[in-house]
Coordinates of C-alpha atoms (C1' of nucleotides) in Angstrom, one line a residue:
Chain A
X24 CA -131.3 24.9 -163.0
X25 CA -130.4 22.4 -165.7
X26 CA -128.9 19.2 -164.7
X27 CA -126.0 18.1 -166.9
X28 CA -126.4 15.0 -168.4
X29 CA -124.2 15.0 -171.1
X30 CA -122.3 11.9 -171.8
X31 CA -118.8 11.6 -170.9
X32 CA -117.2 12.1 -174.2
X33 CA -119.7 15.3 -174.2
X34 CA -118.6 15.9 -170.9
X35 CA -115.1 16.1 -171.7
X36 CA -115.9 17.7 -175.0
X37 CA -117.6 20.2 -172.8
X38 CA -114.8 20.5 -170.4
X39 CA -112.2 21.2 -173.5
X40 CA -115.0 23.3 -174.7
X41 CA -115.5 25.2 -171.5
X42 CA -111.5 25.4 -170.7
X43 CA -110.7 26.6 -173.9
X44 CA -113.2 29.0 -173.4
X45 CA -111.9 29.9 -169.9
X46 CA -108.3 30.3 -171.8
X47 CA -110.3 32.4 -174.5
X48 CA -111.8 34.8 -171.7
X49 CA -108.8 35.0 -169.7
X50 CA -107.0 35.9 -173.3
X51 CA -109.6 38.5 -173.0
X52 CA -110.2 40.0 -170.2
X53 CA -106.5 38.9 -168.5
X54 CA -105.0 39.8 -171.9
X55 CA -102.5 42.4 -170.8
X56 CA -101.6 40.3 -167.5
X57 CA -101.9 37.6 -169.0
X58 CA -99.5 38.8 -171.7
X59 CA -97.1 40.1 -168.7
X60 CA -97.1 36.7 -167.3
X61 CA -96.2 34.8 -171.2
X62 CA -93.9 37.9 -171.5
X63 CA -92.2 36.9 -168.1
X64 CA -92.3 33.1 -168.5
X65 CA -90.7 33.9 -171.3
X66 CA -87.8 36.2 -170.4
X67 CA -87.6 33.6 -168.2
X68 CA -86.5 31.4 -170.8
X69 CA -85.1 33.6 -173.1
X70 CA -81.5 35.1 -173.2
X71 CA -81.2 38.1 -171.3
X72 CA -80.1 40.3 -174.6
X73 CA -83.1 39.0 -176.1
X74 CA -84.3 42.4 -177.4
X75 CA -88.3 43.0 -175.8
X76 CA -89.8 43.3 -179.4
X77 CA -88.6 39.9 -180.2
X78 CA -90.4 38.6 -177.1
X79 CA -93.3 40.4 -177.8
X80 CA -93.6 39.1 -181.0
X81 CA -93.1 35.2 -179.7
X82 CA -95.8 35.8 -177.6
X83 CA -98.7 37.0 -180.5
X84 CA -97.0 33.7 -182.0
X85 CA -98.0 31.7 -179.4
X86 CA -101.3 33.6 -178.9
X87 CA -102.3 32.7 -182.7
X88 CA -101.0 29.1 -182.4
X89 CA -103.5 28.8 -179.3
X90 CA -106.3 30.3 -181.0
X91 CA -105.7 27.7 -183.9
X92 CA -105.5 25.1 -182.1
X93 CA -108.5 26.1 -180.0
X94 CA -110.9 26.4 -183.7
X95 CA -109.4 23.1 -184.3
X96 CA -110.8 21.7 -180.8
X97 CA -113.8 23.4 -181.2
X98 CA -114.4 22.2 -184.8
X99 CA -113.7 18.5 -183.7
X100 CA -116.2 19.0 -181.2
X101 CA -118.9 19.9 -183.2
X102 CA -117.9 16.8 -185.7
X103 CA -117.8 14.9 -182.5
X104 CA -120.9 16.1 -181.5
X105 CA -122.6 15.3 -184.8
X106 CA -121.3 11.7 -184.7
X107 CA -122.7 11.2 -181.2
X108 CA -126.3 12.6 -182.2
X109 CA -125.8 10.7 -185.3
X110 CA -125.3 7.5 -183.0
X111 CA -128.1 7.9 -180.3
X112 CA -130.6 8.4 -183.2
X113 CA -129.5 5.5 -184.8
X114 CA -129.3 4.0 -181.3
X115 CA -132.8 4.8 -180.7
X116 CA -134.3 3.7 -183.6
X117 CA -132.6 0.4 -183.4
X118 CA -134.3 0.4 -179.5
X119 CA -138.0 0.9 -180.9
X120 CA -137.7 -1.9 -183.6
X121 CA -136.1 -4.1 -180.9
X122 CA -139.0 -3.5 -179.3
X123 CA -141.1 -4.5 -182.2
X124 CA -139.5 -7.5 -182.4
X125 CA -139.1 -8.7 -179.1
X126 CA -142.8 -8.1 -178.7
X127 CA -143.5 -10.5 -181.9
X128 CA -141.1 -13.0 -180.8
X129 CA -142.4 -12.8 -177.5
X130 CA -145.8 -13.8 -179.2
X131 CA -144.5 -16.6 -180.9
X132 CA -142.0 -18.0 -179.0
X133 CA -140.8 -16.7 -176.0
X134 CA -137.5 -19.0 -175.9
X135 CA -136.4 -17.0 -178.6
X136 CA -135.2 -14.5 -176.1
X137 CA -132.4 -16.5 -175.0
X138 CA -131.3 -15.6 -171.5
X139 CA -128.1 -16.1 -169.5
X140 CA -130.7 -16.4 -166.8
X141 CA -132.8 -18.9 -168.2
X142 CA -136.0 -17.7 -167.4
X143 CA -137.8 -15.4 -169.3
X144 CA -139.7 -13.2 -166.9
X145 CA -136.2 -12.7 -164.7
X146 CA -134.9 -11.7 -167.5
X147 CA -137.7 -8.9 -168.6
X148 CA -136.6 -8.0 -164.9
X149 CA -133.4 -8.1 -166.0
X150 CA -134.1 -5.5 -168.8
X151 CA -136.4 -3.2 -166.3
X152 CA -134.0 -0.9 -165.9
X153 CA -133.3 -0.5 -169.7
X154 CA -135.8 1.2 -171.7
X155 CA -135.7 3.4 -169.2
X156 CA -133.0 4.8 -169.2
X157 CA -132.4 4.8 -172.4
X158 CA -134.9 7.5 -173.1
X159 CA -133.1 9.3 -170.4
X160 CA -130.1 9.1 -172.3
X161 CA -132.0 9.6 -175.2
X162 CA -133.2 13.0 -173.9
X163 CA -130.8 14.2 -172.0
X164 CA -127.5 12.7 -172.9
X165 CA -125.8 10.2 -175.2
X166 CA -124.6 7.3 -174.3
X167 CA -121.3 6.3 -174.2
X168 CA -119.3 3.6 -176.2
X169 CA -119.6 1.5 -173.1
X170 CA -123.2 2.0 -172.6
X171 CA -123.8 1.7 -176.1
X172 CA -122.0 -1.5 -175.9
X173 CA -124.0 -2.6 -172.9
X174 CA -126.7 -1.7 -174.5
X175 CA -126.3 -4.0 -177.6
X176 CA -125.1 -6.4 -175.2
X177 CA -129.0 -6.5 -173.6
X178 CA -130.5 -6.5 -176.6
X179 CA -128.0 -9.1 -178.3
X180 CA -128.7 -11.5 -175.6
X181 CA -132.2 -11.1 -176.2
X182 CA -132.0 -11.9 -180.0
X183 CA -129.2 -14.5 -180.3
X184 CA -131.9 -16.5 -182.4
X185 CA -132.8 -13.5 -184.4
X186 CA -131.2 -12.4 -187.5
X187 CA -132.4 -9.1 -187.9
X188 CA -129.7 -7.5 -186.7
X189 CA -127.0 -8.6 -188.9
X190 CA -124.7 -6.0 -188.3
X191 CA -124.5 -6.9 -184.6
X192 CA -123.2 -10.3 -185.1
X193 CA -119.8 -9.6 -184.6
X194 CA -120.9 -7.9 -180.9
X195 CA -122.5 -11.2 -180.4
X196 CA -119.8 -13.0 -181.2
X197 CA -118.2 -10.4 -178.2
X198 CA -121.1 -11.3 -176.0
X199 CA -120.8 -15.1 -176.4
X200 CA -116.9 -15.1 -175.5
X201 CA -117.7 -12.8 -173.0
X202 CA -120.0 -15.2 -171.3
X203 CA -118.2 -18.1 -171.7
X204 CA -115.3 -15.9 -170.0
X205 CA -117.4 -15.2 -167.3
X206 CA -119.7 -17.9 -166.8
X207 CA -117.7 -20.1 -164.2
X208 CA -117.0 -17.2 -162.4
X209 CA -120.8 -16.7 -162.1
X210 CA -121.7 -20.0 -161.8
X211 CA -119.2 -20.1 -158.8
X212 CA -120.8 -17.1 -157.2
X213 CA -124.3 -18.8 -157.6
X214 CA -122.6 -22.0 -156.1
X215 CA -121.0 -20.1 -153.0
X216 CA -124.1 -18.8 -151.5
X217 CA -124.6 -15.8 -149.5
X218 CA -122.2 -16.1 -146.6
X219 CA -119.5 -16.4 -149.2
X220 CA -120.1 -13.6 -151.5
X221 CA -122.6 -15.5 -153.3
X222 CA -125.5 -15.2 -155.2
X223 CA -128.8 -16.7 -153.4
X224 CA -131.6 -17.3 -156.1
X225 CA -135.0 -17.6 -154.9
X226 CA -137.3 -18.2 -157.3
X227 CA -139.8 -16.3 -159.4
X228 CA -138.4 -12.8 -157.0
X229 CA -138.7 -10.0 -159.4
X230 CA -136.7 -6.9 -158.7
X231 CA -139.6 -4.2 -157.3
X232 CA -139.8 -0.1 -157.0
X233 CA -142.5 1.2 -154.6
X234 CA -143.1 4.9 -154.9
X235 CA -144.5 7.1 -151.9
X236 CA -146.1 9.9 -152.8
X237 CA -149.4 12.1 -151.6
X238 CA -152.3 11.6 -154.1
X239 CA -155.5 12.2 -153.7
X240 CA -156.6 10.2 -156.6
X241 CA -156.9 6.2 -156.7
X242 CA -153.7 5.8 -158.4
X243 CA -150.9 8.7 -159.4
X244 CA -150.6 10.1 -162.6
X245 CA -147.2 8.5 -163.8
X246 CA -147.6 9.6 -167.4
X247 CA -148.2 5.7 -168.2
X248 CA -151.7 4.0 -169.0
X249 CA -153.2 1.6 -166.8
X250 CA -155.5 -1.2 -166.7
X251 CA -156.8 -2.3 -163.5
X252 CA -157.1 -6.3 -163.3
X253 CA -157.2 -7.3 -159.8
X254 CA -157.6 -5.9 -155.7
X255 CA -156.6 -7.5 -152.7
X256 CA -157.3 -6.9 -149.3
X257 CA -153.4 -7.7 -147.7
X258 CA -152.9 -8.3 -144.8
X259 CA -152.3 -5.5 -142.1
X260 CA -153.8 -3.2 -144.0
X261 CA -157.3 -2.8 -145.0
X262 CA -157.0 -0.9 -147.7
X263 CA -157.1 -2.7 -150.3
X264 CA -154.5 -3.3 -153.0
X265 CA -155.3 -2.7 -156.3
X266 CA -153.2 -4.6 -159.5
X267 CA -152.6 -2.6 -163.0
X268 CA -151.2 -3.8 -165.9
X269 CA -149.9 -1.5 -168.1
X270 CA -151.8 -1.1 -171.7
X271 CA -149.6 1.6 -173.4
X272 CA -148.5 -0.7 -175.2
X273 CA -149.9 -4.4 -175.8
X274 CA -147.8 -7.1 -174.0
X275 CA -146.4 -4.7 -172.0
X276 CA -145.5 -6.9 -168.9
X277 CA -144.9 -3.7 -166.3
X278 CA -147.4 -4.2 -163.4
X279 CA -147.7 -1.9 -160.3
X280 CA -149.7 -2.5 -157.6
X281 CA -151.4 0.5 -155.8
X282 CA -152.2 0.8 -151.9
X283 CA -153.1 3.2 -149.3
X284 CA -150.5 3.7 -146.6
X285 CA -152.4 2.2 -143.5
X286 CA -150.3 5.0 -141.0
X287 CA -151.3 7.9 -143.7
X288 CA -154.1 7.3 -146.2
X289 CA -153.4 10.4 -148.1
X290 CA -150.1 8.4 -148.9
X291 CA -150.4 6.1 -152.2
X292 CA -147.6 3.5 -152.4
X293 CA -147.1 2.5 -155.9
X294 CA -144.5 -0.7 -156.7
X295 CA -143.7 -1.0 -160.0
X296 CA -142.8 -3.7 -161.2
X297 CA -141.4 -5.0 -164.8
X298 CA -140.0 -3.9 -167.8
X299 CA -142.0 -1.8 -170.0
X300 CA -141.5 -2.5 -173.9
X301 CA -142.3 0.4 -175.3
X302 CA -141.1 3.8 -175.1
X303 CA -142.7 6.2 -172.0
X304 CA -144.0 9.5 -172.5
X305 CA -141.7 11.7 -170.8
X306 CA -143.1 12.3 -167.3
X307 CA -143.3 8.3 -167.2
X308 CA -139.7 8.4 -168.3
X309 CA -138.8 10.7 -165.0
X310 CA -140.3 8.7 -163.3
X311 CA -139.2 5.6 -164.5
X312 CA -135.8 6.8 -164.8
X313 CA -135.7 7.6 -161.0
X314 CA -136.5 3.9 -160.5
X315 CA -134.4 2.5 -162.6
X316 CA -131.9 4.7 -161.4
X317 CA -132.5 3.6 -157.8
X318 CA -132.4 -0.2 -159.0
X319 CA -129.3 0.7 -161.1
X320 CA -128.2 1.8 -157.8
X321 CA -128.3 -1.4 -156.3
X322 CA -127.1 -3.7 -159.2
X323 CA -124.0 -1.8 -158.8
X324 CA -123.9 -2.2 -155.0
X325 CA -125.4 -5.8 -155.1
X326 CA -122.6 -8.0 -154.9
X327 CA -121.4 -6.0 -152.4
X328 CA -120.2 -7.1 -149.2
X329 CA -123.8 -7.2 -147.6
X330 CA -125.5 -10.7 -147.8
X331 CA -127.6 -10.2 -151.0
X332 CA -129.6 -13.1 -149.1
X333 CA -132.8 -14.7 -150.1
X334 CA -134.0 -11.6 -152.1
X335 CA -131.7 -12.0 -154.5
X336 CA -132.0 -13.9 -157.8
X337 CA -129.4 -15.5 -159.5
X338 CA -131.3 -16.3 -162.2
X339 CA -132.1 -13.0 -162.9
X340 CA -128.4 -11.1 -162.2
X341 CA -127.5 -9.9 -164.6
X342 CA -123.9 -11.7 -165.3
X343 CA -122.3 -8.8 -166.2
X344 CA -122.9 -7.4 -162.7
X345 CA -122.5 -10.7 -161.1
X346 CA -119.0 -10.4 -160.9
X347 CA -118.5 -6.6 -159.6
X348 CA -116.0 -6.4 -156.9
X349 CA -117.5 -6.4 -153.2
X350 CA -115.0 -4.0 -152.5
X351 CA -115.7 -1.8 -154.9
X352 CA -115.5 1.7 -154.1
X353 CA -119.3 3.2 -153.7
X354 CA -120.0 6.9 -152.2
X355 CA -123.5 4.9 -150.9
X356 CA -121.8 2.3 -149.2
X357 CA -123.1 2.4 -145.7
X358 CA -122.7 -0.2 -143.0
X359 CA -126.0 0.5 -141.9
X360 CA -127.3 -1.4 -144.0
X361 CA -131.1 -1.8 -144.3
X362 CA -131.2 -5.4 -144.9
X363 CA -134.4 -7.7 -144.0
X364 CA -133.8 -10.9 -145.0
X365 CA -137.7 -11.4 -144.1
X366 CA -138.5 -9.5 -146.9
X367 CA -135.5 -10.3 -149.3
X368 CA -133.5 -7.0 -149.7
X369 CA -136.1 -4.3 -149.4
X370 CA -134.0 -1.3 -150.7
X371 CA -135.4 2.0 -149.8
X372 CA -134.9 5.0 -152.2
X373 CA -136.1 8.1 -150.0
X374 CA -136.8 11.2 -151.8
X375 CA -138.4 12.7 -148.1
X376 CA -136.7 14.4 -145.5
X377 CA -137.4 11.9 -143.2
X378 CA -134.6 10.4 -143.2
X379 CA -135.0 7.6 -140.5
X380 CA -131.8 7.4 -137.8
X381 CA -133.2 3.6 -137.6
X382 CA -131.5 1.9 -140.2
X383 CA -133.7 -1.2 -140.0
X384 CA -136.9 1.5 -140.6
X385 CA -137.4 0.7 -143.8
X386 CA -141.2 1.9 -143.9
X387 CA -140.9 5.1 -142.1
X388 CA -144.4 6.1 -143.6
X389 CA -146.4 7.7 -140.1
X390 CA -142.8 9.7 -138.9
X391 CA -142.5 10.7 -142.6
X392 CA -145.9 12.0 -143.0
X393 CA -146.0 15.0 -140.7
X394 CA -143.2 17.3 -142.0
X395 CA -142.0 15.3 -145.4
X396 CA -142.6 17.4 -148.4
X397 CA -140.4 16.3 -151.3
X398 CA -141.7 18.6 -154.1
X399 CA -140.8 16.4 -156.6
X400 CA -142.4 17.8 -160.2
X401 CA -143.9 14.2 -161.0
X402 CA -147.2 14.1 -162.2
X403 CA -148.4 12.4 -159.3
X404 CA -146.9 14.4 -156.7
X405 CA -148.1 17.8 -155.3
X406 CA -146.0 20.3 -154.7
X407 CA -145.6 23.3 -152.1
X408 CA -142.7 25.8 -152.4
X409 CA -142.7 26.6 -148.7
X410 CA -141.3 23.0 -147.7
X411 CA -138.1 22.0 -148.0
X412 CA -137.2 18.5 -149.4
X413 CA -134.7 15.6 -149.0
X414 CA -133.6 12.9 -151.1
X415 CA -132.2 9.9 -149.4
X416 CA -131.8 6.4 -150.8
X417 CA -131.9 3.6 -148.4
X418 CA -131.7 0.2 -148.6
X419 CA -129.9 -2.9 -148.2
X420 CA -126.6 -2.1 -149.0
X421 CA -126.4 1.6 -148.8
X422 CA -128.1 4.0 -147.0
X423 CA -127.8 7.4 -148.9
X424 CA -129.7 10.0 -147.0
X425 CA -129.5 14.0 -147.3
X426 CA -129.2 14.8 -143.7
X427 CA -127.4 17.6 -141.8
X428 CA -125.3 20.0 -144.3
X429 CA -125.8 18.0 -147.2
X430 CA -129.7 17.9 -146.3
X431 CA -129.9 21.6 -146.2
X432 CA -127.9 21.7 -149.7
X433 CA -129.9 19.3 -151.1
X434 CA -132.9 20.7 -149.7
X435 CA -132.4 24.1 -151.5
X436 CA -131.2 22.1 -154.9
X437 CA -134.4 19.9 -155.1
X438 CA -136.8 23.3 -153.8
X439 CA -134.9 25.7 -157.1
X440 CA -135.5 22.6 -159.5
X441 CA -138.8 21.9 -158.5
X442 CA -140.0 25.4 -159.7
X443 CA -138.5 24.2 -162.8
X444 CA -141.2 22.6 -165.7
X445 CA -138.4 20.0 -166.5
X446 CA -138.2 18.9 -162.9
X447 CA -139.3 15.6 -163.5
X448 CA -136.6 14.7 -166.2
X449 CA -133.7 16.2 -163.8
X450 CA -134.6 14.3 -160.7
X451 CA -134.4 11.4 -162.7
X452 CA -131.6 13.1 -164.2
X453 CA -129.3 13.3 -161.2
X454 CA -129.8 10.0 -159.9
X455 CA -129.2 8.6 -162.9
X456 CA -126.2 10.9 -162.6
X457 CA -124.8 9.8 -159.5
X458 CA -125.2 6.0 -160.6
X459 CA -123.1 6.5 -163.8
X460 CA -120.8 7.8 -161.6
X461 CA -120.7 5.0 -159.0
X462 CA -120.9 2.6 -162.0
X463 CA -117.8 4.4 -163.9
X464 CA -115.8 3.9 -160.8
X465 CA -116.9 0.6 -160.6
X466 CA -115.6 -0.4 -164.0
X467 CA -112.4 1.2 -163.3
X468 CA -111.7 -1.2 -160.5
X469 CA -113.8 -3.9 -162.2
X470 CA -112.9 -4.6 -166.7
X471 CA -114.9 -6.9 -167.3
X472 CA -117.7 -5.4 -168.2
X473 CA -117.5 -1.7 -168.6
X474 CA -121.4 -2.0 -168.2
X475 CA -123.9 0.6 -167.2
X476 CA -127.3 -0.4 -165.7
X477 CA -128.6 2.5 -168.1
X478 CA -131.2 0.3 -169.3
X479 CA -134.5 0.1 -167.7
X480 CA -137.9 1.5 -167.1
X481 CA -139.7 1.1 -164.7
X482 CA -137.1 0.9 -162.6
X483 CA -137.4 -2.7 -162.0
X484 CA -134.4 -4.5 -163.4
X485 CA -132.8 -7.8 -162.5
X486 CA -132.2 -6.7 -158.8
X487 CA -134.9 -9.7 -158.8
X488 CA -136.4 -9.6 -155.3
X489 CA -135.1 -6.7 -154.4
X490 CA -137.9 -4.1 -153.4
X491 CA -137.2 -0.2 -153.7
X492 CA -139.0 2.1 -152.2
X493 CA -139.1 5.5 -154.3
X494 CA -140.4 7.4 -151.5
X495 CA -141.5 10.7 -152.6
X496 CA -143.7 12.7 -150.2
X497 CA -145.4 16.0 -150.4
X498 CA -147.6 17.8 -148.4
X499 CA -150.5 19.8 -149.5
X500 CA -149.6 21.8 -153.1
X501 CA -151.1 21.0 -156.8
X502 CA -150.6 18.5 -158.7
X503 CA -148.0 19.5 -161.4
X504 CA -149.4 18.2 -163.9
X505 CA -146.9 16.9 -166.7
X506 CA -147.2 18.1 -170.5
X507 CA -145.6 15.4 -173.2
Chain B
dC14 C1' -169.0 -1.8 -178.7
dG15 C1' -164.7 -1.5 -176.8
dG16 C1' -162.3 -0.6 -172.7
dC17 C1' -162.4 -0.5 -168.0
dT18 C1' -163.6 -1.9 -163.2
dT19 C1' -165.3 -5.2 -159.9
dT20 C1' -165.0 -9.4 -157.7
dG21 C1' -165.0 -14.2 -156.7
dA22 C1' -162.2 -18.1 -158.0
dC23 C1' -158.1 -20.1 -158.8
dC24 C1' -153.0 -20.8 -158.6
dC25 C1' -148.8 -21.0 -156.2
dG26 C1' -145.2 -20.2 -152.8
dC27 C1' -144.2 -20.4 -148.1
dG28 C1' -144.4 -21.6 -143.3
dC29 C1' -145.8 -24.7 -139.9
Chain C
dG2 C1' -150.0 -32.1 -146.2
dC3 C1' -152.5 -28.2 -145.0
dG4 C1' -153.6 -23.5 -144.3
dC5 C1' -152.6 -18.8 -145.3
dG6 C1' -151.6 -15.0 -148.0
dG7 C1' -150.2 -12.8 -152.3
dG8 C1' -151.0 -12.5 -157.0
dT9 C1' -153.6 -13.4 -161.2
dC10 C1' -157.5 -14.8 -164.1
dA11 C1' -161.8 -14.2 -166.1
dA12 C1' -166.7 -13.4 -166.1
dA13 C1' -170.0 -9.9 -165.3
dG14 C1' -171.2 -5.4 -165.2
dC15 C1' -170.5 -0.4 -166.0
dC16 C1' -169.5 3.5 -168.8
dG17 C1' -168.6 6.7 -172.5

DNA sequence: CGGCTTTGACCCGCGC
DNA sequence: GCGCGGGTCAAAGCCG
């Protein structure tokens, strides 16, 4: 089973593709009804002493003028499709030394990076989601002309004091008005406070996404490299918690922290945390992508109606979601909102079939343990054909849970993938997937910024204080181990 | 010797 | 202001 990931404009390339194929087979196999139906349509049209050869001969007319046209379509395509490969390459490349860059500058003088936010490490949150999605995109599908544009606009408000990118001036200049434009807006937002719509910012809060999953091992196997540099006994739990920085690449300010589940100890729950500035090998990049995915989720559901309340940083909001219509349309919009203002706005993504009737269950971890069995193809997780597996997202906005029907059908999607090497990447794939989607109909009702949360990594973004919960549980299986 | 883990100290935010 | 708890730092030790 391959996931679809193609961009939109591949999409629709593929749908013209795939229709004039359609046409082509019906020509084929339906030729001769098909030929009866033309011949009708066009007696229909024609005189009635139109002689039958003459119709006949209209219709091979039309036949051939289709078929041209159809090589015509198909040729653009493949011209289209050239540009857009051409584009993501260059796309990439321009990512890496951006990277490069940004990792000197950061060196230097971290003020360079100028943020809407104003504060640096919100706005590495605010980039968390970038990266990685951008190697989803990179892998799996091309971005748009909107993404591409939201992607320049991450990395132009990043390097407004650099001058390396020349060519990207006149997008900055775009950027700039586009601030201005929307600054009062935001700044009213930030002003109104929660009860109104607006945004609360409590400090230092950086956007968070914990992953549950089975491991045997001290920490799971997330493709990335990891330097332990602390461990805490928390309280209510005495395992202890253990801090890693990530040293795939130098500077890399992605941290996680890694605890035992105190209900389950064969349940490791990882939160990630940051924005990783490098590119991930690819079964981080799944599971990264998921992440981001998830927090991409929320940006697009976080000015929602729901209180974002005290988890929610203005600081680190991302302006160009700031101003998203609370009554936009989202398929995982749920009035059960899972909202603790205790803990800021703990958003839960489930990938378990325990999908918890208690909306204000956010931790669900000793009722998911018995029967929960995502087989998610993550390095870190184990697998085991025989169980069946759910994907729900939860949190404080949405609650998007595979139960009932759509349980069972989800259930037999994630159980045929899961037997599939690439697994990883399409899990990612389709949530990723489902948030274009949401943020596509977003932008529809909302211009302002066609933006989508694409970028990111490791999942954490500028949902700053919110917490995600990737909850992916298996029981019993191998690891499937993942081969960059 | 470099990289990693361990572990106590320290810092800081938050609640009382 | 004080205590608590979470998170980070950094020195010491371990390991390949």
């Amino acid at each position: 089973m391959e996931i679809d990931l193609s961009l939109k404009l591949d999409s629709q390339e593929e749908a013209k593709e795939d229709d004039h194929d359609q046409v082509q087979s019906q020509n084929q196999v339906h030729e001769h009804s098909r030929t009866e139906a033309d011949a009708e349509q066009v007696e229909d049209v024609a005189p009635v002493n139109v002689p039958l050869e003459e119709n006949l001969h209209t219709e091979e007319k039309q036949l051939s003028v289709l078929q041209t046209e159809m090589k015509r379509m198909k040729e653009e395509n493949k011209v289209l499709r050239k540009v857009v490969e051409q584009t993501l390459k260059d796309y990439y490349d321009l990512q890496t030394k951006f990277g490069v860059i940004r990792d000197s500058n950061q060196n230097k003088d971290p003020k360079n990076f100028l943020s809407l936010h104003g504060d640096d490490s919100e706005s590495q949150a605010t980039e968390a989601v970038a990266p990685n999605m951008f190697d989803m995109n990179y892998t799996k599908k091309p971005p748009s002309r909107s993404e591409e544009r939201e992607s320049q606009l991450g990395l132009s408000l990043r390097l407004q004091s650099d001058s390396v990118h020349q060519e990207r001036e006149e997008d900055q200049e775009e950027i700039k008005e586009d601030t201005a434009r929307f600054a009062p807006i935001i700044q009213s937002k930030l002003q109104r406070g929660p009860e109104l719509g607006g945004i609360t910012s409590p400090p230092n809060r950086k956007a968070r996404v914990s992953v549950r999953a089975r491991c045997d091992a001290a920490t799971m196997n997330d493709g990335c490299q990891w330097r332990k540099y602390g461990q805490k006994i928390a309280k209510g739990n005495p395992c202890p918690r253990a801090y890693y920085r990530c040293t795939v690449a130098p500077g890399c300010p992605v941290r996680k922290q890694v605890q035992r589940c105190l209900e389950d100890m064969s349940i490791l729950i990882t939160t990630y945390e940051g924005t990783h500035n490098h590119s991930l090998p690819v079964g981080a990049t799944a599971m990264a992508s998921t992440a981001s995915a998830a927090a991409s989720f929320m940006l697009l559901d976080s000015s929602s109606h729901i209180p974002l309340g005290s988890g929610t940083n203005s600081s680190s909001f991302p302006y160009h979601y700031a101003n998203i219509s609370p009554y936009s349309p989202s398929p995982f919009r749920n009035p059960n909102s899972i909202l603790d203002p205790s803990k800021g706005n703990n958003f839960v993504l489930d990938l378990t079939n325990n999908v918890s009737s208690n909306p204000q269950q956010l931790f669900p971890m000793a009722s998911s343990s018995s029967n929960s069995s995502s087989q998610l193809g993550f390095p870190w997780m184990q697998s085991n054909p025989s169980h069946h597996n759910d994907v729900h997202f939860r949190g404080p906005t949405q609650v998007v849970a595979a139960d009932g029907n759509n349980s069972k059908l989800l259930a037999e999607n994630v159980t045929a993938i899961a037997s599939d090497p690439k697994f990883r990447v399409a899990v990612a794939a389709a949530i990723s997937s489902l948030i274009n989607k949401e943020s596509q109909t977003s932008h529809l009702h909302h211009h302002h910024h066609p933006t989508v949360p694409k970028d990111g990594e490791n999942g954490s973004s500028s949902t700053a204080g919110k917490n995600w919960i990737l909850e992916s549980l298996s029981t019993g299986g191998n690891n499937v181990r993942h081969s960059p």
